[in-house]
PDB file of C-alpha atoms in Angstrom:
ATOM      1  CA  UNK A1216      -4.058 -22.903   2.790  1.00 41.00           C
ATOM      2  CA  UNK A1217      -1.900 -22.526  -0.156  1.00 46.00           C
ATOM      3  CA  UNK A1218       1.227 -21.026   1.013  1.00 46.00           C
ATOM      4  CA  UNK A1219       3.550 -18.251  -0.394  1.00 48.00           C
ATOM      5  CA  UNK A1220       5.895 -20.684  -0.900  1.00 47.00           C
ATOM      6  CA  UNK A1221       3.899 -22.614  -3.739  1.00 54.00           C
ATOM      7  CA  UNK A1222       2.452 -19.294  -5.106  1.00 53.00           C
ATOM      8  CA  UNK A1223       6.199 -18.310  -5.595  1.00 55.00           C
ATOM      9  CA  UNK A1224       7.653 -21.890  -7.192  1.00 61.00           C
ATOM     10  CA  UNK A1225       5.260 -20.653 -10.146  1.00 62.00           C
ATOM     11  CA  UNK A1226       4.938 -17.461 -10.442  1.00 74.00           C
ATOM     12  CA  UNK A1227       5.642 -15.848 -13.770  1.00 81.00           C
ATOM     13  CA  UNK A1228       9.398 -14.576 -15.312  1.00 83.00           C
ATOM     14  CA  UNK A1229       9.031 -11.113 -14.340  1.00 89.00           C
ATOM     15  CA  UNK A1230       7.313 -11.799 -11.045  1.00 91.00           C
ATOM     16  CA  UNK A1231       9.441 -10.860  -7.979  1.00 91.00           C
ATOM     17  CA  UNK A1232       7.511 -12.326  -5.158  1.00 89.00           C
ATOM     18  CA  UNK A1233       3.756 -13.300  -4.429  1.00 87.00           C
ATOM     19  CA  UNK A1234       1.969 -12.591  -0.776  1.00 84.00           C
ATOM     20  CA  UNK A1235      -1.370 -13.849  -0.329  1.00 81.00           C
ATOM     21  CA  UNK A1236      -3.499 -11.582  -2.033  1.00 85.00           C
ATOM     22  CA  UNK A1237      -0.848 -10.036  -4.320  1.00 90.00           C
ATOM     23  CA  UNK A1238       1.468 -10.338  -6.852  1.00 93.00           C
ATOM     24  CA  UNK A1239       5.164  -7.472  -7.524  1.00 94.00           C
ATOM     25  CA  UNK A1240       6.186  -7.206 -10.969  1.00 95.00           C
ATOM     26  CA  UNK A1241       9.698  -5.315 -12.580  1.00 94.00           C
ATOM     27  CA  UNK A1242       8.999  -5.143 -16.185  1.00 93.00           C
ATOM     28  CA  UNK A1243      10.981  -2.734 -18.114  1.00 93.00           C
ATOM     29  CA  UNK A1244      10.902   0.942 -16.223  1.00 95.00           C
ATOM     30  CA  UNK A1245       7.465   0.059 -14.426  1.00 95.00           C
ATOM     31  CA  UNK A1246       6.768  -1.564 -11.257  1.00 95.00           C
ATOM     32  CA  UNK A1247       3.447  -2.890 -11.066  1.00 95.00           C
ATOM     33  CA  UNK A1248       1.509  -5.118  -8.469  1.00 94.00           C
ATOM     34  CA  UNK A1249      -1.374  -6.729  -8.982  1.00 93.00           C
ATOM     35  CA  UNK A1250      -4.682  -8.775  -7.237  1.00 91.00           C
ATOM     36  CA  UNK A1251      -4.774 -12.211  -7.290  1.00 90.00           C
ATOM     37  CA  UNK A1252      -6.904 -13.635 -10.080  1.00 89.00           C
ATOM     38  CA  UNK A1253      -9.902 -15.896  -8.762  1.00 87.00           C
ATOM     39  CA  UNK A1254      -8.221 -18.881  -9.891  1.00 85.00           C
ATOM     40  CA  UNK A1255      -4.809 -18.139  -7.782  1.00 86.00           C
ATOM     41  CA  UNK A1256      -7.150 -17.172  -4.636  1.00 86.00           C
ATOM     42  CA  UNK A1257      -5.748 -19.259  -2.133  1.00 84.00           C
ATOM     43  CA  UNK A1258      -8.207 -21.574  -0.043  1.00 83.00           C
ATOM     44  CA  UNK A1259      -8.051 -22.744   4.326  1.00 82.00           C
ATOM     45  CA  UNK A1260      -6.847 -25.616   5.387  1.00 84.00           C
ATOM     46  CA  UNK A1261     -10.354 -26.694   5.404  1.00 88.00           C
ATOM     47  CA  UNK A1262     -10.915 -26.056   1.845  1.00 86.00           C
ATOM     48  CA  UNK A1263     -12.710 -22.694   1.861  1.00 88.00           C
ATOM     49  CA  UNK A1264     -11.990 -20.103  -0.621  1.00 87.00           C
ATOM     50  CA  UNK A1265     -10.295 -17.007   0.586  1.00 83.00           C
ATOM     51  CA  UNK A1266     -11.920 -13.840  -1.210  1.00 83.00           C
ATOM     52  CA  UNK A1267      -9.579 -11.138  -0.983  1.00 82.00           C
ATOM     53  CA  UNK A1268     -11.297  -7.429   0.007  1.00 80.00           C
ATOM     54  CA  UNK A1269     -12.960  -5.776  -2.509  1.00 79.00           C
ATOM     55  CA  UNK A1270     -11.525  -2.285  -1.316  1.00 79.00           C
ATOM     56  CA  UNK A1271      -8.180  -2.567  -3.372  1.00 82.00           C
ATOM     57  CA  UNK A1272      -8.880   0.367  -5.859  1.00 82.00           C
ATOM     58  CA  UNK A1273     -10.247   2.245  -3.343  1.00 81.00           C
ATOM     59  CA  UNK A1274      -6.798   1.669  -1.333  1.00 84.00           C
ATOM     60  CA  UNK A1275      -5.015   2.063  -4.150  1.00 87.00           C
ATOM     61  CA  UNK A1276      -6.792   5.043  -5.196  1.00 85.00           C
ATOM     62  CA  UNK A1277      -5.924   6.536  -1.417  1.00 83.00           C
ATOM     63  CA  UNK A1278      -2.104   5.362  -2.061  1.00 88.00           C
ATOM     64  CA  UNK A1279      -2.249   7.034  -5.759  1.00 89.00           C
ATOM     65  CA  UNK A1280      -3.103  10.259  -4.095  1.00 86.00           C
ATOM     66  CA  UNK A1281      -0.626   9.790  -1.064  1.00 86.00           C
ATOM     67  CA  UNK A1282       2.033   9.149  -3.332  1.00 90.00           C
ATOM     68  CA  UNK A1283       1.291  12.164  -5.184  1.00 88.00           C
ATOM     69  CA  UNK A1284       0.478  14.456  -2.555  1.00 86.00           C
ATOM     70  CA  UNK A1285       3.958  13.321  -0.652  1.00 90.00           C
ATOM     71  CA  UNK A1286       5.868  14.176  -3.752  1.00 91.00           C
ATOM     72  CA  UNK A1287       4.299  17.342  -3.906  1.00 89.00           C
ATOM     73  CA  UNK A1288       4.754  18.141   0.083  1.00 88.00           C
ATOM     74  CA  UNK A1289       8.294  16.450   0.751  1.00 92.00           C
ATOM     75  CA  UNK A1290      11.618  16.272  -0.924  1.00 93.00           C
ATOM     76  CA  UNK A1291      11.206  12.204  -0.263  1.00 94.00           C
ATOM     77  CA  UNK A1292      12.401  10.167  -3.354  1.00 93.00           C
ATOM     78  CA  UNK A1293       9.037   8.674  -4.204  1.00 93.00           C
ATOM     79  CA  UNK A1294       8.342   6.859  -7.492  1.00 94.00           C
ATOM     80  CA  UNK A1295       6.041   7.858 -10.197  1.00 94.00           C
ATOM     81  CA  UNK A1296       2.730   7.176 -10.396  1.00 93.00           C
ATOM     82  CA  UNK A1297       1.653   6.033 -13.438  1.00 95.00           C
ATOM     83  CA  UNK A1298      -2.134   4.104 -13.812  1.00 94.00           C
ATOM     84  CA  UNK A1299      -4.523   1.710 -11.911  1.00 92.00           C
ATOM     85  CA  UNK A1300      -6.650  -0.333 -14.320  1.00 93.00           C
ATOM     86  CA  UNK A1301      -8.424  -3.419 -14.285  1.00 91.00           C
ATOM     87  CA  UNK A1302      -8.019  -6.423 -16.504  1.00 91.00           C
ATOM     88  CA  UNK A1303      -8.512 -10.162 -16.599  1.00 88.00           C
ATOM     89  CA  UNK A1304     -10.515 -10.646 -13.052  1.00 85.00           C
ATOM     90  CA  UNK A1305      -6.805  -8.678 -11.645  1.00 90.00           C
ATOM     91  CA  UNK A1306      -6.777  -4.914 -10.467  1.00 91.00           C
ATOM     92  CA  UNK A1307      -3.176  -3.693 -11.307  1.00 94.00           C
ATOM     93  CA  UNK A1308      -1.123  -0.480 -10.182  1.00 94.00           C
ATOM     94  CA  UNK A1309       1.519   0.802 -11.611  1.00 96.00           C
ATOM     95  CA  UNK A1310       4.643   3.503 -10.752  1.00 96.00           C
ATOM     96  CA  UNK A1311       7.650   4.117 -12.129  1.00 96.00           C
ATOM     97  CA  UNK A1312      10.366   1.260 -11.147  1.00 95.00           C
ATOM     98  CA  UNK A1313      13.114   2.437  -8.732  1.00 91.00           C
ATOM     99  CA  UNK A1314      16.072   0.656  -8.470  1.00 90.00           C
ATOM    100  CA  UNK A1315      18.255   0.829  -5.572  1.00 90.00           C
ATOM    101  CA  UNK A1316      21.246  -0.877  -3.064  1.00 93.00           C
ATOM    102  CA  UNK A1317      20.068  -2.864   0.561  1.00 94.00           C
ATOM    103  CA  UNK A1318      21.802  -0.931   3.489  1.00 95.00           C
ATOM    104  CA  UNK A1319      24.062  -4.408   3.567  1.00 96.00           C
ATOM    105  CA  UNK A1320      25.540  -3.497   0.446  1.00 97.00           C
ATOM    106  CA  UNK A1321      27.329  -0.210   1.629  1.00 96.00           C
ATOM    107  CA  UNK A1322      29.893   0.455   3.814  1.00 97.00           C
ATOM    108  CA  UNK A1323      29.061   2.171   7.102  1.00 96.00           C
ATOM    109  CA  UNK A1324      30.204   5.929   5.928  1.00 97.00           C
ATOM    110  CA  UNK A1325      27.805   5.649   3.284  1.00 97.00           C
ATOM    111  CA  UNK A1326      25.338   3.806   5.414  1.00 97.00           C
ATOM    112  CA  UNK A1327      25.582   6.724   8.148  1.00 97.00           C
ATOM    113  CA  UNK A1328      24.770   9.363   5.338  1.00 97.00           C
ATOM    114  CA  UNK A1329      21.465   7.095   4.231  1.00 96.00           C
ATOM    115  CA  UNK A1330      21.005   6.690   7.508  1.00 97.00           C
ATOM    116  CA  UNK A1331      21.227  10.410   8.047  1.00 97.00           C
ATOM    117  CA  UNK A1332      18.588  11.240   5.039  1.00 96.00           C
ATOM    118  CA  UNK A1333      16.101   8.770   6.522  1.00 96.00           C
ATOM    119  CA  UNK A1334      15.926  10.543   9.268  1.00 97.00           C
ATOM    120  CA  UNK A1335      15.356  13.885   7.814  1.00 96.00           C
ATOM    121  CA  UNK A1336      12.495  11.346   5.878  1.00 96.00           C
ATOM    122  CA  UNK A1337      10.806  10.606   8.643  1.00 95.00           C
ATOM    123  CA  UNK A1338      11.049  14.188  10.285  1.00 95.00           C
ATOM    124  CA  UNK A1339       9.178  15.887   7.130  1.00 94.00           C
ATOM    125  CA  UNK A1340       6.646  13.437   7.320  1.00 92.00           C
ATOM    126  CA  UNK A1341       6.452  13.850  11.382  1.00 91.00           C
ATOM    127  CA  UNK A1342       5.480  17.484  10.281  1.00 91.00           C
ATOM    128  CA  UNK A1343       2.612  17.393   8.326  1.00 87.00           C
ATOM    129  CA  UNK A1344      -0.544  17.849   9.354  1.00 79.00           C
ATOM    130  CA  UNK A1345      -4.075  17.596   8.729  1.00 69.00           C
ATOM    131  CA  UNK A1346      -7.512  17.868  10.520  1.00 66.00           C
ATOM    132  CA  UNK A1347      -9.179  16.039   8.108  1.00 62.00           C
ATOM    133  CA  UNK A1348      -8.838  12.083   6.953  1.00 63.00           C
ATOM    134  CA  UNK A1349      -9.228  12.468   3.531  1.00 62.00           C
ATOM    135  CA  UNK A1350      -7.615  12.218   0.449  1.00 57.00           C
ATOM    136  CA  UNK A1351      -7.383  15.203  -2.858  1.00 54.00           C
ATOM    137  CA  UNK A1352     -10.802  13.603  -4.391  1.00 58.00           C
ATOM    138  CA  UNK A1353     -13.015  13.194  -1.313  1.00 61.00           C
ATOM    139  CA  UNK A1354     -12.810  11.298   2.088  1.00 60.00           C
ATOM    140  CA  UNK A1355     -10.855   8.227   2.742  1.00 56.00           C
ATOM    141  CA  UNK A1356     -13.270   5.614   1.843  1.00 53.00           C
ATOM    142  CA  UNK A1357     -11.985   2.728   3.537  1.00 55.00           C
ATOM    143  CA  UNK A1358      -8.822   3.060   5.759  1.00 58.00           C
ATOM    144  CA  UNK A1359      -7.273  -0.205   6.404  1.00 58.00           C
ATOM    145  CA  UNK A1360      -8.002  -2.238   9.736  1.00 58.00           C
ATOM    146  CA  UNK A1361      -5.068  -0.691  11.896  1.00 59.00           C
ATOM    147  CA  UNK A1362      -6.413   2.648  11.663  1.00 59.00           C
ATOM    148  CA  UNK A1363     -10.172   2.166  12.067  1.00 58.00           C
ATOM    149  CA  UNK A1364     -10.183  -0.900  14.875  1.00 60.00           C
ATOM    150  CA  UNK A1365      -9.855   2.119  17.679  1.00 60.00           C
ATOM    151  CA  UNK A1366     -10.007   5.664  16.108  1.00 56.00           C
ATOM    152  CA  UNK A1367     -12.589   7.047  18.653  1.00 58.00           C
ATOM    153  CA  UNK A1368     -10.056   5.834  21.306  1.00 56.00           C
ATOM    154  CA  UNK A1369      -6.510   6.994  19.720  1.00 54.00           C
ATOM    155  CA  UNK A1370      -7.663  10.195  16.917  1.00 57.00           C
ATOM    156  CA  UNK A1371      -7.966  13.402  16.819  1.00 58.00           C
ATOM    157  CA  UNK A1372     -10.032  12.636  14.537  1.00 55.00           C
ATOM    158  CA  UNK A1373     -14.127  13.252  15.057  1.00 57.00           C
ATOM    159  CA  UNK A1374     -17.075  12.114  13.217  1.00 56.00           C
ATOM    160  CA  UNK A1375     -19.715  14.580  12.093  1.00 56.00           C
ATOM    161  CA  UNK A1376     -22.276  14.670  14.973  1.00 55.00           C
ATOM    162  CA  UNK A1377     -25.098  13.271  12.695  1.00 52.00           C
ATOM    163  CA  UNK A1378     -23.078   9.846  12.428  1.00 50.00           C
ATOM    164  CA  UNK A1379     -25.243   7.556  14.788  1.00 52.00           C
ATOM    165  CA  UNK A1380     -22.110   4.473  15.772  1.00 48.00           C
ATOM    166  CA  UNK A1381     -23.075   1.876  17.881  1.00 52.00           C
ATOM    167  CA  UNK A1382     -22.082   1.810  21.650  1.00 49.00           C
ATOM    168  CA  UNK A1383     -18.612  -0.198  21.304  1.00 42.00           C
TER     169      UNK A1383
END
């Protein structure tokens, strides 16, 4: 399998790292991350391709929304959301850049007072609430893996009686 490793030795200027199915970006005021393109897909040990999910801009619709519903709802620092638009085999998404400090970088005072404003983060998102799973254009189409694998189990959550699942 190609590793991150070689995806990062060439990865473009403005290209701040590279996972396995996507590429982060800082160019000008924008951050942007992107798909893989077909040809950077990485393959198994064995040779076979790895196809990355075809969900993205239906995730990155959800996140679109999230981000914009959260900025609405919270007084969390949140970047802009700008566009998601396809191009060259690559789906990109875009927000504002924000720059910032690692908690390493400031001395425990001011690390307290971060510290302190996470919290009060975490709480406002601890508070809201929702009966639903769905987004401001519909129901979530395709949440990702973590949430789905045991939802009947762990949710308060239901599905509408008329959905027929399979005994687990």
């Amino acid at each position: 399998m190609v590793v991150n490793l070689e995806h990062n030795d060439g990865k473009e200027s403005a290209c701040l790292s590279v996972l396995a199915d996507e590429k982060y970006f800082h160019i000008g005021n924008s951050f942007l991350k992107r798909t893989l393109r077909k040809h950077e897909w990485p393959t198994s040990s064995s040779g076979k391709l790895i196809v990355p999910s075809p969900s993205y801009v239906h995730r990155w619709n959800n996140e679109a929304e999230t981000l914009g519903f959260l900025r609405q709802c919270t007084k969390i620092p949140l970047p802009t959301f700008h566009c998601i638009l396809k191009d060259d085999g690559a789906l990109y998404f875009f927000t504002k850049f924000v720059d910032g400090v690692g908690m390493n970088e400031l001395q425990p005072t001011q690390q307290a007072i971060v510290m302190k404003e996470v919290e009060e983060h975490v709480a406002a998102l601890q508070s809201l609430r929702s009966e639903i799973p769905s987004g401001s254009n519909g129901p979530i189409l395709c949440p990702p893996h973590r949430v789905f694998r045991n939802w009947r189990r762990h949710s308060t959550w239901k599905a509408k009686e008329e959905l027929n699942f399979p005994d687990e």
